[in-house]
Coordinates of C-alpha atoms in Angstrom, one line a residue:
M999 CA -7.0 -3.7 27.1
L1000 CA -10.5 -4.7 26.3
L1001 CA -12.1 -2.7 23.5
S1002 CA -15.6 -2.5 22.0
V1003 CA -15.1 -2.7 18.3
L1004 CA -16.5 0.4 16.5
R1005 CA -15.5 -0.4 12.9
C1006 CA -13.4 -3.1 11.2
G1007 CA -12.4 -3.1 7.5
I1008 CA -12.3 -6.1 5.3
C1009 CA -8.8 -6.3 4.0
G1010 CA -7.6 -7.9 0.8
S1011 CA -5.3 -10.0 3.0
D1012 CA -8.4 -11.5 4.6
L1013 CA -9.7 -12.6 1.2
H1014 CA -6.3 -14.0 0.3
V1015 CA -5.9 -15.9 3.6
R1016 CA -9.4 -17.4 3.3
H1017 CA -8.2 -19.3 0.3
H1018 CA -4.4 -19.5 0.9
C1019 CA -4.2 -19.9 4.7
S1020 CA -1.6 -22.7 4.9
H1021 CA 0.4 -21.2 2.0
M1022 CA 0.6 -17.9 3.9
G1023 CA 1.5 -19.8 7.0
N1024 CA 4.3 -21.6 5.2
L1025 CA 5.7 -18.4 3.8
L1026 CA 5.8 -16.9 7.3
T1027 CA 7.5 -20.0 8.7
R1028 CA 10.2 -19.7 5.9
I1029 CA 11.0 -16.1 7.1
G1030 CA 11.2 -17.2 10.8
Y1031 CA 7.8 -16.4 12.2
K1032 CA 6.4 -18.6 14.9
N1033 CA 2.9 -19.9 15.3
S1034 CA 2.1 -19.5 11.6
L1035 CA -1.4 -19.8 10.1
R1036 CA -2.9 -23.2 9.4
A1037 CA -6.1 -23.9 7.6
E1038 CA -7.3 -26.3 10.3
E1039 CA -7.2 -23.5 12.9
E1040 CA -10.1 -21.3 13.9
I1041 CA -9.1 -17.8 13.3
V1042 CA -11.1 -14.6 13.9
F1043 CA -10.2 -12.2 11.1
G1044 CA -10.0 -8.4 11.4
H1045 CA -6.9 -6.2 11.7
E1046 CA -8.1 -2.8 10.2
F1047 CA -10.1 -1.5 13.1
C1048 CA -10.8 1.1 15.7
G1049 CA -12.6 0.7 19.0
E1050 CA -13.6 2.2 22.4
I1051 CA -11.8 1.4 25.6
L1052 CA -14.0 -0.7 28.0
E1053 CA -11.6 -2.1 30.6
H1054 CA -8.0 -2.0 31.6
G1055 CA -6.2 -5.2 32.1
P1056 CA -3.6 -6.2 34.7
G1057 CA -0.3 -4.2 34.5
T1058 CA -1.7 -1.5 32.2
T1059 CA -0.8 2.2 32.9
R1060 CA -4.5 3.4 32.6
K1061 CA -3.3 6.5 30.8
Q1062 CA -6.3 6.3 28.5
R1063 CA -9.6 6.4 30.2
A1064 CA -12.6 4.1 29.6
G1065 CA -14.7 5.5 26.7
T1066 CA -11.6 6.8 24.8
R1067 CA -11.8 6.0 21.1
V1068 CA -8.6 4.5 19.8
A1069 CA -7.0 3.1 16.6
V1070 CA -4.7 0.1 17.1
V1071 CA -1.6 -1.3 15.5
P1072 CA -2.8 -4.9 15.1
V1073 CA 0.0 -6.8 16.9
T1074 CA 0.2 -8.0 20.5
R1075 CA 3.0 -9.5 22.7
Q1076 CA 2.3 -13.0 24.0
A1077 CA 5.1 -14.7 26.0
D1078 CA 8.1 -14.7 23.7
N1079 CA 6.3 -14.0 20.5
I1080 CA 4.5 -11.2 18.7
E1081 CA 1.1 -12.2 17.4
L1082 CA -0.7 -10.7 14.4
L1083 CA -4.2 -9.7 15.5
G1084 CA -6.8 -11.2 13.1
L1085 CA -4.2 -13.4 11.4
S1086 CA -3.4 -15.8 14.3
A1087 CA -5.4 -18.3 16.2
L1088 CA -3.8 -17.0 19.4
A1089 CA -4.9 -13.4 18.7
P1090 CA -8.5 -13.1 17.7
G1091 CA -9.2 -10.1 15.5
A1092 CA -12.0 -7.5 15.2
Y1093 CA -14.7 -9.3 13.2
A1094 CA -16.3 -9.2 16.7
E1095 CA -18.0 -7.1 19.3
R1096 CA -15.0 -7.1 21.6
I1097 CA -11.3 -7.4 21.2
L1098 CA -8.2 -7.6 23.4
V1099 CA -5.3 -5.4 22.4
D1100 CA -1.9 -4.3 23.6
E1101 CA -2.0 -1.0 25.4
N1102 CA 1.2 0.2 23.8
M1103 CA -0.2 -0.3 20.3
M1104 CA -3.3 2.0 20.9
M1105 CA -3.4 5.5 19.7
P1106 CA -6.2 8.0 20.6
I1107 CA -8.3 9.0 17.6
P1108 CA -7.7 12.8 17.3
N1109 CA -9.8 15.7 16.2
G1110 CA -13.2 14.0 16.6
L1111 CA -12.4 11.9 13.5
H1112 CA -15.3 9.6 12.5
E1113 CA -14.7 5.9 13.1
D1114 CA -15.4 5.2 9.4
Q1115 CA -12.2 7.0 8.5
A1116 CA -10.3 6.0 11.6
A1117 CA -10.8 2.4 10.6
L1118 CA -8.9 3.2 7.4
T1119 CA -5.7 4.0 9.3
E1120 CA -4.2 0.5 8.9
P1121 CA -4.6 0.3 5.1
L1122 CA -3.4 3.9 4.7
A1123 CA -0.4 3.1 6.9
V1124 CA 0.4 0.3 4.4
A1125 CA 0.1 2.8 1.6
L1126 CA 2.3 5.4 3.4
H1127 CA 5.0 2.8 3.9
A1128 CA 4.9 1.9 0.2
V1129 CA 5.2 5.6 -0.7
N1130 CA 8.0 6.1 1.8
R1131 CA 9.9 3.1 0.5
A1132 CA 9.5 4.4 -3.1
E1133 CA 11.4 7.5 -2.2
V1134 CA 9.2 9.4 -4.6
K1135 CA 9.7 13.1 -5.1
Q1136 CA 7.1 15.8 -5.8
G1137 CA 8.4 16.2 -9.3
D1138 CA 8.3 12.5 -10.1
V1139 CA 5.6 10.9 -12.2
A1140 CA 3.9 8.2 -10.1
I1141 CA 2.0 5.5 -11.9
V1142 CA -0.5 3.3 -9.9
I1143 CA -1.4 0.0 -11.5
G1144 CA -4.6 -1.2 -9.9
C1145 CA -7.1 0.9 -8.1
G1146 CA -8.4 -1.4 -5.4
P1147 CA -8.0 -0.5 -1.8
V1148 CA -4.2 -0.7 -1.9
G1149 CA -4.0 1.4 -5.0
L1150 CA -6.5 4.0 -3.8
G1151 CA -4.5 4.3 -0.5
V1152 CA -1.3 4.8 -2.5
I1153 CA -3.0 7.6 -4.6
C1154 CA -4.2 9.3 -1.4
M1155 CA -0.7 9.2 0.1
L1156 CA 1.0 10.4 -3.0
K1157 CA -1.2 13.4 -3.2
A1158 CA -0.8 14.1 0.5
K1159 CA 3.0 14.1 -0.1
G1160 CA 2.6 16.7 -2.8
V1161 CA 3.4 14.5 -5.8
R1162 CA 2.2 16.6 -8.7
T1163 CA 1.5 13.9 -11.4
V1164 CA -0.3 10.7 -10.4
V1165 CA -1.4 8.4 -13.2
A1166 CA -3.9 5.6 -12.2
S1167 CA -4.8 2.6 -14.3
D1168 CA -7.6 0.1 -13.8
F1169 CA -9.9 -1.9 -16.0
S1170 CA -12.9 -1.1 -13.7
A1171 CA -14.8 2.1 -14.5
G1172 CA -16.0 2.2 -10.9
R1173 CA -12.5 2.0 -9.5
R1174 CA -11.2 4.6 -12.0
A1175 CA -13.9 6.9 -10.6
L1176 CA -12.7 6.3 -7.1
A1177 CA -9.1 6.9 -8.1
K1178 CA -10.2 10.3 -9.5
N1179 CA -12.0 11.1 -6.3
C1180 CA -8.8 10.2 -4.3
G1181 CA -6.8 12.7 -6.3
A1182 CA -5.4 10.9 -9.4
D1183 CA -4.4 13.5 -12.1
L1184 CA -4.8 11.2 -15.0
V1185 CA -7.0 8.0 -15.0
I1186 CA -6.5 5.4 -17.7
D1187 CA -8.4 2.4 -18.9
P1188 CA -5.6 0.0 -19.9
K1189 CA -7.9 -1.6 -22.5
D1190 CA -7.7 1.6 -24.5
E1191 CA -4.4 3.2 -23.5
S1192 CA -1.1 2.1 -21.9
P1193 CA -0.3 3.9 -18.6
Y1194 CA 3.2 4.4 -20.1
A1195 CA 2.1 5.9 -23.4
N1196 CA 3.0 9.5 -22.5
W1197 CA 6.6 8.8 -21.6
Q1198 CA 7.9 11.5 -24.1
Q1199 CA 5.7 14.1 -22.5
Y1200 CA 7.4 13.5 -19.1
G1201 CA 10.9 13.2 -20.5
H1202 CA 11.3 9.4 -19.7
I1203 CA 13.6 7.2 -21.8
A1204 CA 11.5 4.4 -23.3
S1205 CA 14.1 2.7 -25.6
F1206 CA 17.6 1.3 -25.4
G1207 CA 18.4 3.3 -28.5
G1208 CA 17.3 6.4 -26.6
L1209 CA 19.7 5.6 -23.8
L1210 CA 22.6 5.2 -26.2
E1211 CA 21.7 8.4 -27.9
L1212 CA 21.6 10.2 -24.5
A1213 CA 25.0 8.8 -23.5
V1214 CA 26.8 9.7 -26.7
D1215 CA 25.1 13.1 -27.1
T1216 CA 26.1 14.0 -23.5
R1217 CA 29.7 13.0 -24.1
E1218 CA 29.8 15.0 -27.3
R1219 CA 28.3 18.1 -25.7
L1220 CA 30.6 18.0 -22.7
G1221 CA 33.6 17.5 -24.9
K1222 CA 33.1 21.0 -26.3
L1223 CA 33.5 22.7 -22.9
P1224 CA 36.9 24.1 -21.8
L1225 CA 36.9 21.7 -18.8
P1226 CA 37.6 18.0 -18.5
W1227 CA 34.3 16.4 -19.6
W1228 CA 34.5 13.7 -16.8
H1229 CA 34.6 16.3 -14.1
V1230 CA 31.6 18.1 -15.4
W1231 CA 29.7 14.8 -15.8
R1232 CA 30.5 13.8 -12.2
I1233 CA 29.5 17.2 -10.8
A1234 CA 26.2 17.1 -12.8
E1235 CA 25.4 13.6 -11.4
G1236 CA 26.2 14.8 -7.9
L1237 CA 23.7 17.6 -8.4
G1238 CA 21.0 15.0 -9.3
L1239 CA 21.0 15.6 -13.0
K1240 CA 20.2 12.1 -14.1
P1241 CA 17.7 10.6 -16.5
K1242 CA 14.1 11.0 -15.4
R1243 CA 12.2 7.9 -14.4
P1244 CA 8.7 7.2 -13.2
V1245 CA 7.8 5.4 -9.9
I1246 CA 5.4 2.6 -10.6
F1247 CA 3.3 1.0 -7.9
E1248 CA 2.1 -2.5 -8.6
C1249 CA -1.2 -2.8 -6.6
V1250 CA -2.9 -5.7 -8.3
G1251 CA -1.1 -8.9 -7.0
V1252 CA -1.9 -11.4 -9.8
P1253 CA 0.5 -13.5 -11.8
G1254 CA 1.7 -11.8 -15.0
I1255 CA 1.4 -8.2 -13.9
L1256 CA 5.1 -7.8 -13.1
Q1257 CA 6.1 -9.0 -16.5
T1258 CA 3.6 -6.6 -18.1
I1259 CA 5.2 -3.8 -16.1
L1260 CA 8.7 -4.8 -17.2
D1261 CA 7.5 -4.9 -20.8
G1262 CA 5.9 -1.4 -20.7
A1263 CA 7.9 0.6 -18.2
P1264 CA 10.4 3.2 -19.4
L1265 CA 14.1 2.7 -18.6
F1266 CA 15.3 3.3 -15.0
S1267 CA 11.7 2.9 -13.6
R1268 CA 11.4 2.2 -10.0
V1269 CA 8.8 -0.5 -9.4
V1270 CA 7.3 -0.8 -5.9
V1271 CA 5.3 -4.1 -5.5
A1272 CA 2.5 -3.6 -3.0
G1273 CA 0.0 -6.1 -4.4
V1274 CA 0.2 -9.5 -2.7
C1275 CA 0.4 -12.3 -5.3
M1276 CA -0.1 -15.6 -3.6
Q1277 CA 0.8 -17.7 -6.7
E1278 CA 4.2 -18.4 -8.2
D1279 CA 5.0 -16.0 -11.0
R1280 CA 7.5 -15.6 -13.8
I1281 CA 9.4 -12.6 -15.0
E1282 CA 12.1 -12.1 -17.7
P1283 CA 15.1 -10.8 -15.6
A1284 CA 17.2 -9.8 -18.7
L1285 CA 14.5 -7.3 -19.7
G1286 CA 14.7 -5.7 -16.3
I1287 CA 18.5 -5.7 -16.5
H1288 CA 18.6 -4.0 -19.9
K1289 CA 16.1 -1.4 -18.7
E1290 CA 17.8 -1.1 -15.3
I1291 CA 14.5 -1.5 -13.5
D1292 CA 14.6 -0.9 -9.7
L1293 CA 12.3 -3.5 -8.2
R1294 CA 11.2 -3.1 -4.5
F1295 CA 8.8 -5.2 -2.5
V1296 CA 6.9 -3.7 0.5
M1297 CA 5.1 -5.1 3.4
G1298 CA 3.3 -3.6 6.4
Y1299 CA 4.4 -0.4 8.2
S1300 CA 6.1 0.8 11.4
P1301 CA 4.1 2.1 14.4
L1302 CA 5.4 5.5 13.5
E1303 CA 3.9 5.2 10.0
Y1304 CA 0.7 4.1 11.5
R1305 CA 0.6 7.1 13.8
D1306 CA 1.5 9.4 10.9
A1307 CA -1.3 8.0 8.8
L1308 CA -3.9 8.4 11.6
H1309 CA -3.0 12.1 12.1
M1310 CA -2.8 12.8 8.3
I1311 CA -6.4 11.6 8.1
A1312 CA -7.5 13.5 11.1
E1313 CA -5.9 16.7 9.9
G1314 CA -7.5 16.5 6.5
K1315 CA -4.2 15.9 4.7
V1316 CA -5.5 12.7 3.2
S1317 CA -8.9 12.5 1.5
C1318 CA -9.9 8.9 1.9
A1319 CA -13.7 8.9 2.7
F1320 CA -14.4 7.9 -0.9
M1321 CA -12.7 4.5 -0.3
V1322 CA -15.6 3.2 1.8
T1323 CA -18.2 1.7 -0.5
G1324 CA -20.3 -0.4 1.9
M1325 CA -21.1 -1.2 5.5
V1326 CA -22.4 -4.5 7.0
G1327 CA -23.0 -6.1 10.4
L1328 CA -21.3 -9.2 11.6
D1329 CA -24.0 -11.4 10.1
G1330 CA -23.3 -9.8 6.7
V1331 CA -19.6 -10.6 6.5
A1332 CA -20.0 -13.6 4.2
N1333 CA -22.1 -11.5 1.8
A1334 CA -19.5 -8.7 2.0
F1335 CA -16.8 -11.2 1.0
A1336 CA -18.9 -12.1 -2.0
A1337 CA -19.6 -8.5 -2.9
L1338 CA -15.9 -7.6 -2.9
G1339 CA -15.6 -9.8 -6.0
D1340 CA -17.3 -7.1 -8.0
P1341 CA -14.9 -4.2 -8.5
E1342 CA -17.6 -2.0 -10.2
E1343 CA -19.6 -1.9 -7.0
Q1344 CA -17.2 -2.3 -4.0
A1345 CA -13.7 -1.3 -2.9
K1346 CA -13.6 -1.1 0.9
I1347 CA -16.4 -2.6 3.1
L1348 CA -16.5 -1.9 6.8
I1349 CA -18.0 -4.0 9.5
D1350 CA -20.1 -2.3 12.2
P1351 CA -20.8 -4.9 14.9
R1352 CA -23.9 -2.9 16.0
S1353 CA -25.4 -2.9 12.5
A1354 CA -28.1 -5.3 11.3
N1355 CA -27.1 -4.9 7.6
L1356 CA -26.8 -8.3 5.9
Q1357 CA -25.8 -6.7 2.5
P1358 CA -23.2 -3.9 2.0
T1359 CA -25.0 -0.5 2.0

């Protein structure tokens, strides 16, 4: 299908690949992906986009008429391989006026949703996948470390899922304000306060001594009952009566942040790593072992999660308009990349191919 590009978001992955292209390609090769990125190749970026159907290619079903606005999962089948739109020399992306896409990956934009928000479907699908993988419950405390586009998307999805307590932490005052607009219940400047400081308020276990005390105290209390203590303990665990733990989303992606989380997190924390760190990093595994930290890494989303994210936005279940902080035309992309280096001013910049803007406005 040939589309006219309406909007395309500038993704943090684009910023990473610009400087770590061959490294990213080598990583993909190591996990069995063909046609990986190479710095010497000419690549048209752009995988967070929506567009309008212009023409139907050979073999398409023509179920969607020309003029239909669509959001697109940015993958396309070519021969015996699936290519990543905007991250492959064989599949040019949406930093462009036109783009070729796979008909099966298109989804009509529902409810008259504005293209500015429709273009956020892809990053919010990433956030939805992270929240789904976290298996977070409404009564859990969710802590989001880093309020860039990934963190903001996670906050939006946590609130859409009904999570009652979302704590957001970022050094940038501008991004803390965006986190508040996206629904965070408590916003913290880590220069002044640890995001884990209120563990007692939420009933989390913050020390190994506290864990030992809980184990011995529980055994002593159950021993006073007229039933075998081990049966009661097993029944209680089967009913879900276990130590509370927060779910922590790492949305920064820089060396050292994981170790900082291991140092500060309460016992039994579940840590979901959504920030993409392209450098080698070091952690202290014994610390994670003694705290029984659950560490999960997340990547991408399924077509179903993409569709769900699109409809959540269109139905007003996700409040995400605050994420967009600027708009440029194609000639302003280089300036937009530079502007994204200032977290006080920018979070998510969209490209409008019809715009003449050279600076994000």
